Tab-separated table of C-alpha atoms and ligand atoms in Angstrom:
chain	number	residue	atom	x	y	z
A	208	MET	CA	-41.848	9.519	60.723
A	209	ALA	CA	-45.520	10.211	60.116
A	210	ASN	CA	-48.093	7.996	61.855
A	211	SER	CA	-51.188	8.732	59.961
A	212	ASN	CA	-52.072	9.097	56.175
A	213	ARG	CA	-54.409	11.484	54.705
A	214	ALA	CA	-56.273	10.116	51.716
A	215	VAL	CA	-58.937	10.750	49.230
A	216	THR	CA	-61.755	8.124	49.903
A	217	PHE	CA	-64.803	6.963	47.954
A	218	GLN	CA	-67.941	7.377	50.136
A	219	ASN	CA	-70.874	7.229	47.676
A	220	PRO	CA	-71.313	8.138	43.958
A	221	LYS	CA	-70.339	11.866	43.702
A	222	ASP	CA	-69.133	11.849	47.244
A	223	MET	CA	-65.338	11.698	47.677
A	224	ARG	CA	-63.677	12.853	51.072
A	225	VAL	CA	-60.279	13.329	52.508
A	226	GLU	CA	-59.822	11.184	55.604
A	227	SER	CA	-57.111	10.599	58.065
A	228	LEU	CA	-56.110	6.914	57.953
A	229	ASP	CA	-53.261	4.602	59.322
A	230	PHE	CA	-49.805	4.952	57.963
A	231	PRO	CA	-49.227	2.137	55.599
A	232	LYS	CA	-47.345	-1.023	56.432
A	233	LEU	CA	-45.029	-3.300	54.425
A	234	GLN	CA	-47.984	-5.806	54.138
A	235	MET	CA	-50.005	-7.368	51.398
A	236	PRO	CA	-53.825	-6.969	51.145
A	237	ASN	CA	-54.111	-10.648	52.448
A	238	GLY	CA	-52.045	-9.737	55.599
A	239	ARG	CA	-48.921	-11.389	54.488
A	240	LYS	CA	-45.500	-9.584	55.193
A	241	ALA	CA	-44.007	-7.758	52.085
A	242	PRO	CA	-40.207	-7.679	52.530
A	243	HIS	CA	-40.134	-6.949	48.760
A	244	GLY	CA	-42.101	-3.666	49.206
A	245	VAL	CA	-41.507	0.089	49.955
A	246	ILE	CA	-43.298	2.928	51.334
A	247	LEU	CA	-43.476	6.050	49.423
A	248	ARG	CA	-44.049	9.721	50.296
A	249	ILE	CA	-46.357	10.752	47.401
A	250	VAL	CA	-45.029	13.595	45.315
A	251	ALA	CA	-47.706	13.727	42.618
A	252	THR	CA	-50.903	11.577	42.230
A	253	ASN	CA	-53.299	12.290	39.334
A	254	ILE	CA	-57.085	12.086	39.026
A	255	CYS	CA	-57.929	9.949	36.074
A	256	GLY	CA	-60.947	9.319	33.794
A	257	SER	CA	-60.905	5.790	35.303
A	258	ASP	CA	-61.459	7.249	38.704
A	259	LEU	CA	-64.529	9.104	37.096
A	260	HIS	CA	-66.138	5.643	36.597
A	261	ILE	CA	-65.966	5.110	40.437
A	262	TYR	CA	-67.142	8.670	41.153
A	263	ARG	CA	-70.091	8.291	38.860
A	264	GLY	CA	-71.121	4.813	40.180
A	265	SER	CA	-70.420	2.950	36.996
A	266	PHE	CA	-67.504	0.909	38.608
A	267	PRO	CA	-68.672	-0.048	42.139
A	268	VAL	CA	-66.122	-0.172	45.035
A	269	PRO	CA	-66.407	-0.631	48.683
A	270	GLN	CA	-67.334	2.420	50.744
A	271	GLY	CA	-64.178	3.994	52.206
A	272	MET	CA	-61.874	2.724	49.597
A	273	VAL	CA	-58.738	4.961	49.007
A	274	MET	CA	-58.835	6.267	45.459
A	275	GLY	CA	-55.841	6.745	43.097
A	276	HIS	CA	-53.621	4.710	40.727
A	277	GLU	CA	-51.347	7.222	39.060
A	278	MET	CA	-48.555	7.928	41.582
A	279	THR	CA	-45.029	9.262	41.690
A	280	GLY	CA	-43.215	9.319	44.936
A	281	GLU	CA	-40.121	9.289	47.035
A	282	VAL	CA	-38.871	6.189	48.765
A	283	ILE	CA	-38.873	6.589	52.435
A	284	GLU	CA	-38.903	2.984	53.839
A	285	LEU	CA	-37.556	-0.185	52.299
A	286	GLY	CA	-38.316	-3.789	53.037
A	287	PRO	CA	-35.357	-6.084	53.855
A	288	ASP	CA	-35.579	-7.893	50.381
A	289	VAL	CA	-35.373	-4.650	48.421
A	290	GLU	CA	-31.944	-4.606	46.654
A	291	PHE	CA	-31.876	-2.076	44.015
A	292	LEU	CA	-33.630	1.085	45.401
A	293	SER	CA	-32.559	3.573	48.086
A	294	GLU	CA	-34.112	5.940	50.437
A	295	GLY	CA	-34.708	9.232	48.658
A	296	ASP	CA	-35.101	7.685	45.189
A	297	LEU	CA	-37.811	9.482	43.153
A	298	VAL	CA	-39.930	6.768	41.306
A	299	SER	CA	-42.954	6.282	39.062
A	300	VAL	CA	-45.498	3.634	40.178
A	301	PRO	CA	-47.048	1.712	37.288
A	302	PHE	CA	-50.779	1.361	37.884
A	303	ASN	CA	-50.904	-2.258	37.237
A	304	VAL	CA	-49.822	-4.122	40.347
A	305	ALA	CA	-47.652	-6.940	39.103
A	306	CYS	CA	-45.460	-9.610	40.801
A	307	GLY	CA	-42.710	-9.987	38.142
A	308	ARG	CA	-42.806	-13.721	38.848
A	309	CYS	CA	-45.903	-15.289	37.007
A	310	ARG	CA	-45.983	-16.334	33.363
A	311	ASN	CA	-47.686	-13.013	32.170
A	312	CYS	CA	-45.267	-10.718	34.039
A	313	ARG	CA	-42.305	-12.686	32.750
A	314	ALA	CA	-43.541	-12.027	29.149
A	315	ARG	CA	-43.919	-8.311	30.026
A	316	ARG	CA	-47.867	-8.520	30.275
A	317	THR	CA	-48.016	-6.848	33.481
A	318	ASP	CA	-51.482	-5.802	32.676
A	319	VAL	CA	-52.720	-9.403	33.253
A	320	CYS	CA	-50.464	-10.341	36.268
A	321	GLU	CA	-51.859	-13.660	37.483
A	322	THR	CA	-51.166	-13.353	41.144
A	323	THR	CA	-52.006	-9.757	42.505
A	324	ASN	CA	-55.738	-10.273	42.274
A	325	PRO	CA	-57.250	-13.548	43.320
A	326	LYS	CA	-60.521	-12.808	41.385
A	327	VAL	CA	-59.228	-12.018	38.030
A	328	ALA	CA	-55.744	-11.708	36.286
A	329	CYS	CA	-55.367	-8.015	36.747
A	330	GLY	CA	-54.418	-5.953	39.865
A	331	ALA	CA	-54.460	-2.075	40.320
A	332	TYR	CA	-54.327	0.407	43.093
A	333	GLY	CA	-57.368	2.182	44.085
A	334	PHE	CA	-59.829	-0.104	42.268
A	335	ASN	CA	-61.860	-3.129	43.255
A	336	LEU	CA	-59.127	-5.109	41.637
A	337	GLY	CA	-57.185	-6.863	44.356
A	338	ASP	CA	-57.827	-4.733	47.347
A	339	TRP	CA	-54.666	-2.531	46.765
A	340	THR	CA	-54.926	0.683	48.612
A	341	GLY	CA	-54.959	3.627	46.355
A	342	GLY	CA	-52.370	6.516	46.176
A	343	GLN	CA	-54.421	9.873	46.189
A	344	ALA	CA	-52.763	10.020	49.676
A	345	GLU	CA	-49.736	11.344	51.534
A	346	TYR	CA	-48.152	7.782	51.542
A	347	LEU	CA	-48.328	4.492	49.697
A	348	PHE	CA	-47.276	0.901	50.058
A	349	VAL	CA	-45.724	-0.579	46.857
A	350	PRO	CA	-44.974	-4.355	46.629
A	351	TYR	CA	-42.451	-6.038	44.434
A	352	ALA	CA	-40.604	-2.572	44.453
A	353	ASP	CA	-37.390	-3.759	42.605
A	354	PHE	CA	-39.530	-5.038	39.751
A	355	GLN	CA	-42.285	-2.539	39.544
A	356	LEU	CA	-40.728	0.943	40.272
A	357	LEU	CA	-39.264	3.115	37.394
A	358	ARG	CA	-36.557	5.189	39.162
A	359	PHE	CA	-35.872	8.721	37.793
A	360	PRO	CA	-32.105	9.118	37.006
A	361	ASP	CA	-31.673	12.555	38.726
A	362	ARG	CA	-33.885	14.017	41.480
A	363	ASP	CA	-33.570	17.809	40.527
A	364	GLN	CA	-33.837	17.060	36.724
A	365	ALA	CA	-37.013	14.994	37.531
A	366	MET	CA	-38.561	17.608	39.871
A	367	ALA	CA	-38.058	20.219	37.002
A	368	LYS	CA	-40.201	18.058	34.685
A	369	ILE	CA	-42.558	16.489	37.329
A	370	ARG	CA	-45.667	17.521	35.578
A	371	ASP	CA	-44.781	15.397	32.475
A	372	LEU	CA	-43.112	12.562	34.438
A	373	ALA	CA	-46.218	12.222	36.685
A	374	LEU	CA	-48.132	11.013	33.494
A	375	LEU	CA	-45.854	7.901	33.313
A	376	SER	CA	-47.800	5.922	35.992
A	377	ASP	CA	-50.692	5.641	33.470
A	378	ILE	CA	-52.080	7.840	30.881
A	379	LEU	CA	-48.961	8.454	28.604
A	380	PRO	CA	-48.008	4.802	28.382
A	381	THR	CA	-51.558	3.732	28.204
A	382	ALA	CA	-52.230	6.158	25.247
A	383	PHE	CA	-49.065	4.951	23.567
A	384	HIS	CA	-50.122	1.379	24.007
A	385	GLY	CA	-53.491	2.128	22.155
A	386	LEU	CA	-51.440	3.535	19.150
A	387	MET	CA	-49.102	0.464	19.243
A	388	GLU	CA	-52.160	-1.759	19.148
A	389	ALA	CA	-53.600	0.181	16.213
A	390	GLY	CA	-50.272	-0.154	14.506
A	391	ALA	CA	-49.304	3.629	14.293
A	392	LYS	CA	-45.989	4.430	12.753
A	393	PRO	CA	-44.442	7.561	11.011
A	394	GLY	CA	-46.937	8.709	8.304
A	395	SER	CA	-49.987	6.982	9.592
A	396	THR	CA	-53.311	8.631	9.671
A	397	VAL	CA	-55.024	8.256	13.013
A	398	TYR	CA	-58.478	8.801	14.370
A	399	LEU	CA	-58.547	9.339	18.290
A	400	ALA	CA	-61.958	9.095	19.948
A	401	GLY	CA	-62.024	11.290	23.102
A	402	ALA	CA	-59.986	14.585	23.994
A	403	GLY	CA	-59.949	13.775	27.817
A	404	PRO	CA	-56.610	13.457	29.294
A	405	VAL	CA	-55.886	9.988	27.862
A	406	GLY	CA	-57.106	11.011	24.345
A	407	ARG	CA	-54.793	13.990	24.686
A	408	CYS	CA	-51.877	11.825	25.629
A	409	GLY	CA	-52.688	9.749	22.573
A	410	ALA	CA	-52.425	12.847	20.304
A	411	ALA	CA	-49.076	13.703	22.010
A	412	ALA	CA	-47.822	10.078	21.538
A	413	ALA	CA	-49.036	10.178	17.898
A	414	ARG	CA	-46.960	13.263	17.391
A	415	LEU	CA	-43.877	11.541	18.923
A	416	LEU	CA	-44.440	8.619	16.562
A	417	GLY	CA	-44.595	10.835	13.500
A	418	ALA	CA	-48.124	10.170	12.554
A	419	SER	CA	-49.268	12.378	9.765
A	420	CYS	CA	-53.020	13.430	10.033
A	421	ILE	CA	-54.001	13.259	13.681
A	422	ILE	CA	-57.778	13.639	14.037
A	423	VAL	CA	-59.328	13.947	17.433
A	424	GLY	CA	-63.150	13.650	18.033
A	425	ASP	CA	-65.052	14.922	21.101
A	426	TYR	CA	-67.946	17.331	22.309
A	427	HIS	CA	-66.110	19.480	24.698
A	428	LYS	CA	-65.022	22.578	22.748
A	429	ASP	CA	-62.048	23.522	25.248
A	430	ARG	CA	-60.541	20.007	24.897
A	431	LEU	CA	-60.911	20.197	21.093
A	432	ASP	CA	-59.420	23.799	21.051
A	433	LEU	CA	-56.443	22.406	22.845
A	434	MET	CA	-56.017	19.798	20.279
A	435	LYS	CA	-56.190	22.285	17.419
A	436	LYS	CA	-53.845	24.602	18.979
A	437	ASN	CA	-51.342	21.686	19.065
A	438	GLY	CA	-51.364	20.727	15.440
A	439	CYS	CA	-54.343	18.282	15.309
A	440	GLU	CA	-57.467	18.108	13.228
A	441	THR	CA	-60.665	18.068	15.201
A	442	ILE	CA	-64.139	16.747	14.892
A	443	ASP	CA	-66.923	18.125	17.012
A	444	LEU	CA	-69.164	15.252	17.464
A	445	SER	CA	-72.268	17.390	18.448
A	446	GLN	CA	-72.512	18.194	14.736
A	447	ASP	CA	-74.888	16.016	12.999
A	448	ALA	CA	-72.840	14.401	10.325
A	449	ALA	CA	-71.486	10.701	10.076
A	450	LEU	CA	-68.068	10.338	11.567
A	451	THR	CA	-66.730	8.898	8.384
A	452	ASP	CA	-68.133	11.812	6.375
A	453	GLN	CA	-66.354	14.323	8.791
A	454	ILE	CA	-63.089	12.299	8.398
A	455	GLU	CA	-63.475	12.467	4.667
A	456	ALA	CA	-63.850	16.199	4.662
A	457	ILE	CA	-60.416	16.485	6.479
A	458	LEU	CA	-58.566	13.681	4.870
A	459	GLY	CA	-60.062	13.317	1.465
A	460	GLU	CA	-61.046	9.595	2.460
A	461	PRO	CA	-63.557	8.317	4.972
A	462	MET	CA	-61.163	6.056	6.965
A	463	VAL	CA	-57.871	6.099	8.682
A	464	ASP	CA	-55.080	3.702	9.180
A	465	CYS	CA	-55.323	3.521	12.834
A	466	ALA	CA	-58.156	4.365	15.254
A	467	VAL	CA	-58.110	4.356	19.130
A	468	ASP	CA	-61.092	4.303	21.499
A	469	TYR	CA	-60.034	6.658	24.437
A	470	VAL	CA	-63.683	6.871	25.650
A	471	GLY	CA	-65.165	3.643	27.256
A	472	THR	CA	-68.680	2.741	28.212
A	473	GLU	CA	-69.664	6.334	29.111
A	474	ALA	CA	-69.644	7.148	25.373
A	475	HIS	CA	-72.291	9.465	23.960
A	476	GLY	CA	-73.750	9.289	20.375
A	477	ILE	CA	-73.176	11.813	17.520
A	478	GLY	CA	-75.255	14.844	16.424
A	479	ARG	CA	-78.741	14.733	17.530
A	480	GLU	CA	-77.822	11.590	19.816
A	481	ALA	CA	-75.072	13.434	21.392
A	482	GLU	CA	-77.078	14.143	24.560
A	483	ASP	CA	-77.576	10.387	25.116
A	484	MET	CA	-75.175	7.739	26.653
A	485	ASP	CA	-74.763	4.989	24.307
A	486	PRO	CA	-72.080	2.520	25.746
A	487	ALA	CA	-70.845	0.864	22.616
A	488	TYR	CA	-70.997	4.135	20.450
A	489	ALA	CA	-67.368	5.080	20.510
A	490	LEU	CA	-66.207	1.408	20.112
A	491	ASN	CA	-68.369	0.918	17.030
A	492	GLN	CA	-67.264	4.442	15.687
A	493	VAL	CA	-63.424	3.596	15.880
A	494	ILE	CA	-64.070	0.117	14.310
A	495	ASP	CA	-66.050	1.884	11.409
A	496	ALA	CA	-63.308	4.578	10.958
A	497	THR	CA	-60.549	1.984	10.613
A	498	ARG	CA	-59.655	1.187	6.905
A	499	ALA	CA	-59.586	-2.451	5.601
A	500	GLY	CA	-56.288	-3.817	6.872
A	501	GLY	CA	-55.923	-1.207	9.510
A	502	ALA	CA	-56.127	-1.726	13.188
A	503	THR	CA	-58.081	-0.438	16.214
A	504	GLY	CA	-57.038	-0.099	19.685
A	505	VAL	CA	-59.603	-0.034	22.505
A	506	ILE	CA	-58.297	1.794	25.656
A	507	GLY	CA	-61.685	2.990	27.112
A	508	VAL	CA	-62.877	0.643	29.821
A	509	TYR	CA	-65.611	-1.821	29.090
A	510	GLY	CA	-66.788	-3.531	32.230
A	511	PRO	CA	-70.286	-4.300	33.319
A	512	ASP	CA	-71.937	-0.872	33.866
A	513	PRO	CA	-74.710	-0.698	36.466
A	514	LEU	CA	-75.669	2.782	35.016
A	515	ALA	CA	-76.276	1.434	31.418
A	516	LYS	CA	-79.934	1.265	30.302
A	517	SER	CA	-80.187	-2.348	29.152
A	518	LYS	CA	-79.867	-5.552	31.266
A	519	ALA	CA	-77.219	-6.857	28.754
A	520	GLU	CA	-75.123	-3.699	28.975
A	521	GLN	CA	-75.466	-3.679	32.821
A	522	GLU	CA	-73.853	-7.274	32.641
A	523	GLY	CA	-71.141	-6.050	30.160
A	524	THR	CA	-72.563	-7.375	26.914
A	525	TYR	CA	-72.323	-4.646	24.270
A	526	PRO	CA	-73.608	-4.697	20.782
A	527	ILE	CA	-70.563	-4.631	18.382
A	528	ASP	CA	-71.302	-4.114	14.697
A	529	PHE	CA	-69.031	-7.019	13.909
A	530	GLY	CA	-70.841	-8.027	10.631
A	531	LYS	CA	-69.941	-4.744	8.956
A	532	ALA	CA	-66.400	-4.882	10.332
A	533	TRP	CA	-65.647	-8.539	9.550
A	534	ILE	CA	-65.151	-7.958	5.800
A	535	LYS	CA	-62.254	-5.477	6.596
A	536	SER	CA	-60.254	-8.261	8.303
A	537	PRO	CA	-60.321	-6.179	11.543
A	538	ARG	CA	-57.578	-6.388	14.176
A	539	ILE	CA	-58.973	-5.094	17.360
A	540	ALA	CA	-56.991	-5.155	20.602
A	541	ALA	CA	-58.359	-4.184	24.160
A	542	GLY	CA	-57.775	-4.191	27.804
A	543	GLN	CA	-55.616	-2.557	30.549
A	544	ALA	CA	-52.321	-1.105	29.202
A	545	PRO	CA	-48.936	-2.773	30.374
A	546	ILE	CA	-47.433	0.380	31.607
A	547	MET	CA	-44.038	-1.185	32.282
A	548	HIS	CA	-43.740	-2.116	28.564
A	549	TYR	CA	-43.359	1.598	27.744
A	550	ASN	CA	-42.641	3.748	30.763
A	551	ARG	CA	-38.820	3.699	30.576
A	552	GLU	CA	-38.563	4.873	26.945
A	553	LEU	CA	-41.272	7.460	27.472
A	554	MET	CA	-39.401	8.602	30.583
A	555	MET	CA	-36.263	9.095	28.359
A	556	ALA	CA	-38.332	10.946	25.790
A	557	ILE	CA	-39.422	13.392	28.320
A	558	LEU	CA	-36.034	13.905	29.893
A	559	TRP	CA	-34.358	14.424	26.645
A	560	ASP	CA	-37.134	17.032	25.593
A	561	ARG	CA	-38.640	14.954	22.772
A	562	MET	CA	-42.233	15.897	23.999
A	563	PRO	CA	-41.963	19.538	24.806
A	564	TYR	CA	-45.730	19.947	23.801
A	565	LEU	CA	-46.829	17.456	26.447
A	566	SER	CA	-47.788	19.835	29.252
A	567	ALA	CA	-49.461	22.191	26.894
A	568	MET	CA	-51.573	19.371	25.446
A	569	LEU	CA	-52.549	18.085	28.708
A	570	ASN	CA	-53.056	21.401	30.560
A	571	THR	CA	-51.893	19.908	33.836
A	572	LYS	CA	-53.065	21.697	36.976
A	573	VAL	CA	-51.456	21.113	40.365
A	574	ILE	CA	-53.870	21.020	43.316
A	575	SER	CA	-53.673	20.152	47.011
A	576	LEU	CA	-55.109	17.034	48.581
A	577	ASP	CA	-57.936	19.058	50.189
A	578	ASP	CA	-58.953	20.358	46.657
A	579	ALA	CA	-59.304	16.882	45.264
A	580	PRO	CA	-62.909	16.119	46.168
A	581	ASP	CA	-64.021	19.439	44.179
A	582	ALA	CA	-61.594	18.636	41.347
A	583	TYR	CA	-63.477	15.276	40.844
A	584	ALA	CA	-66.742	17.289	40.215
A	585	THR	CA	-64.870	19.795	37.994
A	586	PHE	CA	-63.169	16.962	35.945
A	587	ASP	CA	-66.465	15.117	35.680
A	588	ALA	CA	-67.989	18.361	34.056
A	589	GLY	CA	-65.365	17.847	31.306
A	590	VAL	CA	-63.019	20.924	31.779
A	591	SER	CA	-59.758	20.650	29.940
A	592	GLU	CA	-57.297	20.340	32.795
A	593	LYS	CA	-55.635	17.235	33.979
A	594	PHE	CA	-55.440	17.431	37.788
A	595	ILE	CA	-52.299	16.463	39.691
A	596	ILE	CA	-52.577	16.198	43.434
A	597	ASP	CA	-49.585	17.585	45.299
A	598	PRO	CA	-50.194	16.084	48.887
A	599	HIS	CA	-47.114	17.521	50.580
A	600	GLY	CA	-46.813	20.658	48.615
A	601	LEU	CA	-43.467	19.400	47.029
A	602	ILE	CA	-44.341	20.351	43.475
A	603	ALA	CA	-45.510	23.782	44.565
A	604	ALA	CA	-42.047	24.283	46.443
A	605	ALA	CA	-39.957	23.095	43.425
B	260	LIG	N1	-56.935	0.630	29.314
B	260	LIG	C1	-56.348	1.334	30.293
B	260	LIG	O1	-55.328	0.714	30.785
B	260	LIG	C2	-56.721	2.583	30.683
B	260	LIG	C3	-55.982	3.455	31.502
B	260	LIG	C4	-56.350	4.714	31.781
B	260	LIG	C5	-57.535	5.189	31.370
B	260	LIG	N2	-58.518	4.281	30.606
B	260	LIG	C6	-59.743	4.795	30.107
B	260	LIG	O2	-59.646	5.706	29.100
B	260	LIG	C7	-60.837	6.434	29.127
B	260	LIG	C8	-60.495	7.874	28.919
B	260	LIG	O3	-59.976	8.301	30.011
B	260	LIG	P1	-59.871	9.960	30.325
B	260	LIG	O4	-59.243	10.257	31.603
B	260	LIG	O5	-59.337	10.612	29.093
B	260	LIG	O6	-61.391	10.276	30.597
B	260	LIG	P2	-62.544	11.359	30.259
B	260	LIG	O7	-63.790	11.001	30.800
B	260	LIG	O8	-61.862	12.703	30.715
B	260	LIG	O9	-62.461	11.561	28.623
B	260	LIG	C9	-63.352	10.787	27.971
B	260	LIG	C10	-63.765	11.679	26.692
B	260	LIG	O10	-64.606	10.974	25.684
B	260	LIG	C11	-65.421	11.826	25.177
B	260	LIG	N3	-66.545	11.137	24.398
B	260	LIG	C12	-67.603	10.626	24.940
B	260	LIG	N4	-68.182	9.928	23.941
B	260	LIG	C13	-67.602	10.010	22.754
B	260	LIG	C14	-67.559	9.396	21.474
B	260	LIG	N5	-68.588	8.733	20.952
B	260	LIG	N6	-66.526	9.801	20.580
B	260	LIG	C15	-65.442	10.489	21.042
B	260	LIG	N7	-65.344	11.026	22.334
B	260	LIG	C16	-66.436	10.732	23.141
B	260	LIG	C17	-66.046	12.659	26.438
B	260	LIG	O11	-66.644	13.800	25.995
B	260	LIG	C18	-64.703	12.948	27.193
B	260	LIG	O12	-64.103	14.160	26.754
B	260	LIG	C19	-61.676	6.084	30.272
B	260	LIG	O13	-62.546	4.982	29.888
B	260	LIG	C20	-60.594	5.455	31.159
B	260	LIG	O14	-61.036	4.641	32.080
B	260	LIG	C21	-57.942	3.031	30.314
B	261	LIG	ZN1	-55.543	6.433	35.317
B	262	LIG	ZN1	-47.410	-11.433	37.881
């Protein structure tokens, strides 16, 4: 058994490091024993746009915190109260830490678990949300394992599809949730703001759902090209034309049935304003682009942002164009995605080859733990890859 744990840690904005830490214990952040928990050997742990908020300094976390919330791993140690998992099981870890016992968990709302973070109803690994140690590491402690972990039915089959299955801990169910909140169904027209990994999963999920016209907006040419190659319409937001005009040029009408914000507060403006950060820009765009009676999902993160220009925005108050939206009877849903609500069905869709386009749309790239700090910088620059860290070389070996 290993006695240390190499992990990616946050030092300062733009400064991530790999450090050697103690091997995890079956123990809660407050020191209580966790007989319901397991230790995982990490097989895949991805870098996410949510990690970039920490990397850039817009989501403050303690110095030395272990990063990472998108983990897939092998069970190597079980607490005495774990009944339904065994050593050697390969599992996906939902990024929401959830107890399975509170009112919200019992209603399948694991995004707002009431007990895993004493400060606010929302626990997550590798954030300042309940002090849960992150999983960009060799090993990870997971509490409430029987409830939380999604076991893959067959290890060899899972290893053969691991690049796709690794997306189940966050971005695929998250992106799917955004579309559900926006009411997407077969034939829907959709506008997806952002062609980062989450927006690209949104486009893949819209295909799975049978959406008709799938339009993706962004500035990064490589990211948009990936979408175009995979059957989506694209809008280059650095062009100086109103979003609704660009949608009309594609669709014949200026608004879509469903629009989803896969951007968050680090949004930029359009055309001549594309150079400037404008935290509420993408949010207002998706509301504007949704037809009367349609719906909008907000997946991008909207917390207080110390990097924002105005004091109000630093405190998390954003200018929403509600007067213009109100007359359309808007339905707008936002928040963390409840991963456990969707991950099993999406796993089955992957295992039964219903999303053969997923890897191509995501452009996943497997890297070592030591490569992770550089990958943060590359990802921050807007490359079109989704980085999956392979801390033990198990993906490379498979
Ligand atoms: N709600 C949740 O549970 C949840 C889970 C995972 C990720 N997220 C959030 O989803 C967002 C996207 O994640 P990602 O990994 O794809 O990040 P990313 O930073 O790689 O992608 C964001 C993309 O948005 C683009 N963009 C900026 N302004 C825009 C605008 N006005 N319109 C359209 N596109 C614009 C950027 O150019 C970039 O390509 C982040 O805010 C992340 O924190 C939320
Ligand atoms: Zn994530
Ligand atoms: Zn709970």
